[in-house]
CSV table of C-alpha atoms in Angstrom, one decimal:
chain,number,residue,atom,x,y,z
R,1,LEU,CA,131.1,-13.6,66.8
R,2,SER,CA,129.3,-13.8,63.4
R,3,ARG,CA,132.6,-15.1,62.0
R,4,LEU,CA,132.7,-18.0,64.4
R,5,SER,CA,131.4,-21.4,63.2
R,6,ARG,CA,128.2,-22.6,64.8
R,7,ARG,CA,130.2,-25.2,66.8
R,8,ARG,CA,132.7,-22.6,68.1
R,9,TYR,CA,129.8,-20.2,69.0
R,10,LEU,CA,128.0,-23.0,71.0
R,11,ALA,CA,131.3,-23.9,72.7
R,12,LEU,CA,131.7,-20.2,73.6
R,13,ILE,CA,128.2,-20.0,75.0
R,14,LEU,CA,128.8,-23.3,77.0
R,15,THR,CA,132.0,-21.9,78.4
R,16,LEU,CA,130.8,-18.5,79.3
R,17,GLY,CA,127.5,-19.9,80.6
R,18,GLY,CA,129.5,-22.3,82.9
R,19,LEU,CA,131.5,-19.3,84.2
R,20,TRP,CA,128.3,-17.3,84.7
R,21,THR,CA,126.7,-20.0,86.8
R,22,ILE,CA,129.6,-20.9,89.0
R,23,GLY,CA,128.5,-18.8,91.9
R,24,PRO,CA,124.8,-19.7,92.0
R,25,PHE,CA,125.6,-23.4,91.3
R,26,ALA,CA,128.2,-23.6,94.1
R,27,THR,CA,125.7,-22.0,96.5
R,28,ASP,CA,122.6,-23.8,95.6
R,29,LEU,CA,124.0,-27.3,95.0
R,30,TYR,CA,125.1,-27.3,98.6
R,31,LEU,CA,121.9,-26.1,100.3
R,32,PRO,CA,120.1,-29.5,100.6
R,33,ALA,CA,123.2,-30.8,102.5
R,34,LEU,CA,123.2,-28.2,105.3
R,35,PRO,CA,121.6,-30.5,107.9
R,36,GLY,CA,124.1,-33.2,107.0
R,37,VAL,CA,127.0,-30.8,107.4
R,38,SER,CA,125.7,-29.7,110.8
R,39,SER,CA,125.5,-33.3,112.0
R,40,ASP,CA,128.8,-34.5,110.5
R,41,LEU,CA,130.9,-31.6,111.8
R,42,ASP,CA,128.9,-31.4,115.1
R,43,ALA,CA,128.2,-27.8,114.4
R,44,SER,CA,125.3,-25.5,115.0
R,45,GLN,CA,122.9,-24.7,112.2
R,46,GLN,CA,124.0,-21.1,112.5
R,47,ALA,CA,127.6,-21.9,112.0
R,48,VAL,CA,126.8,-24.1,109.0
R,49,ALA,CA,124.7,-21.2,107.6
R,50,LEU,CA,127.7,-19.0,107.8
R,51,THR,CA,129.4,-21.3,105.2
R,52,VAL,CA,126.8,-20.0,102.7
R,53,THR,CA,127.0,-16.4,103.9
R,54,THR,CA,130.8,-16.2,103.6
R,55,PHE,CA,130.6,-17.7,100.1
R,56,ILE,CA,128.2,-15.0,99.0
R,57,VAL,CA,130.3,-12.3,100.7
R,58,GLY,CA,133.3,-13.8,98.8
R,59,LEU,CA,131.4,-13.6,95.5
R,60,ALA,CA,130.6,-10.0,96.1
R,61,LEU,CA,134.1,-8.9,97.1
R,62,GLY,CA,135.7,-11.1,94.5
R,63,GLN,CA,134.0,-9.3,91.7
R,64,LEU,CA,135.5,-6.0,92.9
R,65,LEU,CA,139.0,-7.7,92.6
R,66,ALA,CA,138.5,-9.8,89.4
R,67,GLY,CA,137.3,-6.9,87.3
R,68,PRO,CA,140.2,-4.6,87.7
R,69,LEU,CA,142.7,-7.5,87.6
R,70,SER,CA,141.3,-8.7,84.3
R,71,ASP,CA,141.5,-5.1,82.9
R,72,ALA,CA,145.1,-4.9,84.0
R,73,TYR,CA,146.4,-8.4,83.1
R,74,GLY,CA,144.1,-9.7,80.5
R,75,ARG,CA,141.1,-12.0,80.8
R,76,ARG,CA,142.7,-15.4,80.7
R,77,ARG,CA,145.3,-15.2,83.5
R,78,PRO,CA,143.0,-13.9,86.3
R,79,LEU,CA,140.2,-16.3,85.1
R,80,LEU,CA,142.4,-19.3,85.1
R,81,VAL,CA,143.9,-18.4,88.5
R,82,GLY,CA,140.4,-17.9,89.9
R,83,LEU,CA,139.2,-21.2,88.5
R,84,VAL,CA,142.2,-23.1,89.8
R,85,VAL,CA,141.7,-21.6,93.3
R,86,PHE,CA,137.9,-22.3,93.1
R,87,THR,CA,138.6,-25.9,92.2
R,88,ALA,CA,141.2,-26.4,94.9
R,89,THR,CA,139.0,-24.9,97.6
R,90,ALA,CA,136.1,-27.1,96.5
R,91,LEU,CA,138.3,-30.1,97.1
R,92,ALA,CA,139.5,-28.5,100.5
R,93,CYS,CA,135.8,-28.2,101.4
R,94,ALA,CA,135.3,-31.9,100.8
R,95,LEU,CA,138.2,-32.7,103.1
R,96,THR,CA,137.6,-30.1,105.8
R,97,PRO,CA,137.6,-31.4,109.4
R,98,SER,CA,135.7,-28.5,111.1
R,99,VAL,CA,133.0,-26.0,110.4
R,100,GLU,CA,135.4,-23.1,111.2
R,101,ILE,CA,137.8,-24.2,108.4
R,102,LEU,CA,134.8,-24.7,106.1
R,103,ILE,CA,133.7,-21.2,106.7
R,104,GLY,CA,137.1,-19.8,105.9
R,105,VAL,CA,137.6,-22.0,102.8
R,106,ARG,CA,134.1,-21.0,101.5
R,107,LEU,CA,135.0,-17.3,101.7
R,108,VAL,CA,138.1,-18.0,99.6
R,109,GLN,CA,136.1,-20.1,97.2
R,110,GLY,CA,133.6,-17.3,96.8
R,111,LEU,CA,136.4,-14.8,96.1
R,112,ALA,CA,137.8,-17.1,93.5
R,113,GLY,CA,134.5,-18.1,91.9
R,114,ALA,CA,133.6,-14.5,91.3
R,115,SER,CA,136.3,-14.3,88.6
R,116,GLY,CA,134.2,-16.5,86.4
R,117,MET,CA,131.1,-14.4,86.8
R,118,VAL,CA,132.6,-11.0,86.2
R,119,ILE,CA,135.2,-12.0,83.5
R,120,ALA,CA,132.5,-13.8,81.5
R,121,ASN,CA,130.7,-10.5,81.1
R,122,ALA,CA,133.9,-8.7,80.2
R,123,VAL,CA,134.7,-11.3,77.5
R,124,VAL,CA,131.3,-10.7,75.9
R,125,THR,CA,131.9,-7.0,75.7
R,126,ASP,CA,135.4,-7.6,74.4
R,127,TYR,CA,134.0,-9.6,71.4
R,128,VAL,CA,130.8,-7.8,70.5
R,129,ARG,CA,128.9,-4.6,71.1
R,130,GLY,CA,125.3,-3.4,70.7
R,131,ARG,CA,122.6,-5.8,69.6
R,132,GLU,CA,124.9,-8.8,69.2
R,133,ALA,CA,126.2,-8.3,72.8
R,134,ALA,CA,122.6,-8.0,74.1
R,135,ARG,CA,121.7,-11.3,72.3
R,136,LEU,CA,124.7,-13.1,73.7
R,137,LEU,CA,124.2,-11.7,77.2
R,138,SER,CA,120.5,-12.8,77.0
R,139,ARG,CA,121.5,-16.3,76.2
R,140,LEU,CA,123.9,-16.3,79.1
R,141,ALA,CA,121.2,-14.9,81.4
R,142,LEU,CA,119.0,-17.8,80.4
R,143,ILE,CA,121.7,-20.2,81.4
R,144,GLY,CA,122.4,-18.3,84.6
R,145,GLY,CA,118.8,-18.1,85.5
R,146,LEU,CA,118.5,-21.9,85.4
R,147,ALA,CA,121.4,-22.5,87.8
R,148,PRO,CA,119.5,-21.5,91.0
R,149,ILE,CA,116.6,-23.7,89.9
R,150,VAL,CA,118.4,-26.9,89.0
R,151,ALA,CA,121.3,-26.8,91.4
R,152,PRO,CA,119.3,-27.6,94.5
R,153,LEU,CA,117.4,-30.4,92.6
R,154,ILE,CA,120.7,-31.9,91.5
R,155,GLY,CA,122.2,-31.5,95.0
R,156,ALA,CA,119.2,-33.3,96.5
R,157,GLN,CA,119.4,-36.1,94.0
R,158,LEU,CA,123.2,-36.5,94.6
R,159,LEU,CA,122.6,-36.8,98.3
R,160,HIS,CA,120.9,-40.1,97.6
R,161,VAL,CA,124.2,-41.5,96.4
R,162,THR,CA,126.7,-39.4,98.4
R,163,ASP,CA,127.0,-37.1,101.4
R,164,TRP,CA,127.7,-33.4,101.6
R,165,ARG,CA,131.4,-34.0,101.0
R,166,GLY,CA,130.5,-35.7,97.7
R,167,LEU,CA,128.8,-32.5,96.5
R,168,PHE,CA,132.1,-30.7,96.9
R,169,VAL,CA,133.8,-33.4,94.9
R,170,VAL,CA,131.2,-32.7,92.2
R,171,LEU,CA,132.1,-29.0,92.4
R,172,THR,CA,135.8,-30.0,92.1
R,173,GLY,CA,134.9,-31.8,88.9
R,174,ILE,CA,133.0,-28.9,87.5
R,175,GLY,CA,135.9,-26.6,88.3
R,176,VAL,CA,138.3,-28.9,86.5
R,177,GLY,CA,136.0,-29.0,83.5
R,178,LEU,CA,135.8,-25.2,83.4
R,179,VAL,CA,139.6,-24.9,83.7
R,180,VAL,CA,139.9,-27.2,80.7
R,181,LEU,CA,137.3,-25.4,78.7
R,182,VAL,CA,138.9,-22.0,79.3
R,183,ALA,CA,142.5,-23.3,78.8
R,184,LEU,CA,141.7,-25.0,75.5
R,185,GLY,CA,138.9,-22.9,74.1
R,186,LEU,CA,138.9,-19.3,75.3
R,187,PRO,CA,141.7,-17.2,73.9
R,188,GLU,CA,142.6,-13.9,75.4
R,189,SER,CA,139.9,-11.4,74.4
R,190,LEU,CA,141.2,-8.1,75.9
R,191,PRO,CA,142.5,-6.0,73.0
């Protein structure tokens, strides 16, 4: 990484930081909207809470899948597939007609979103070792630590101009942005 220009290094941190935060951001942006989801879909609060639980279960299980897949097929392909599925499911969440479908789609979204989280770590260790890896991971941890703090604040502010479906449209846009960042700026790092 020391051979990268400052601009390229910052772009790498932005891309990997975005990947690191995809899970917490997709969970916490949505939390202020839970009462609106319950009302709009005429669903119980428990059923709506399951949309959060299934997403988190998907994140956990997805990491078990994404890691081995990225070791077998390289980092880019599983990462891009995961990001495209995450983006498509975010749009599907915005269009869902029922809480039951939302629960299922959120599970798939969590499975897909996990690819960003686990593969970002793998990319770091592909590029650097030792002290330099620790430095880069600490910068990513700083970005990752901010996501659960700022995401609900952003979600609450967005609810002033949109409804819960609009939050998933925002997540769709974030997904598209991450796909573009990875496609254009993150070369295959697995030796």
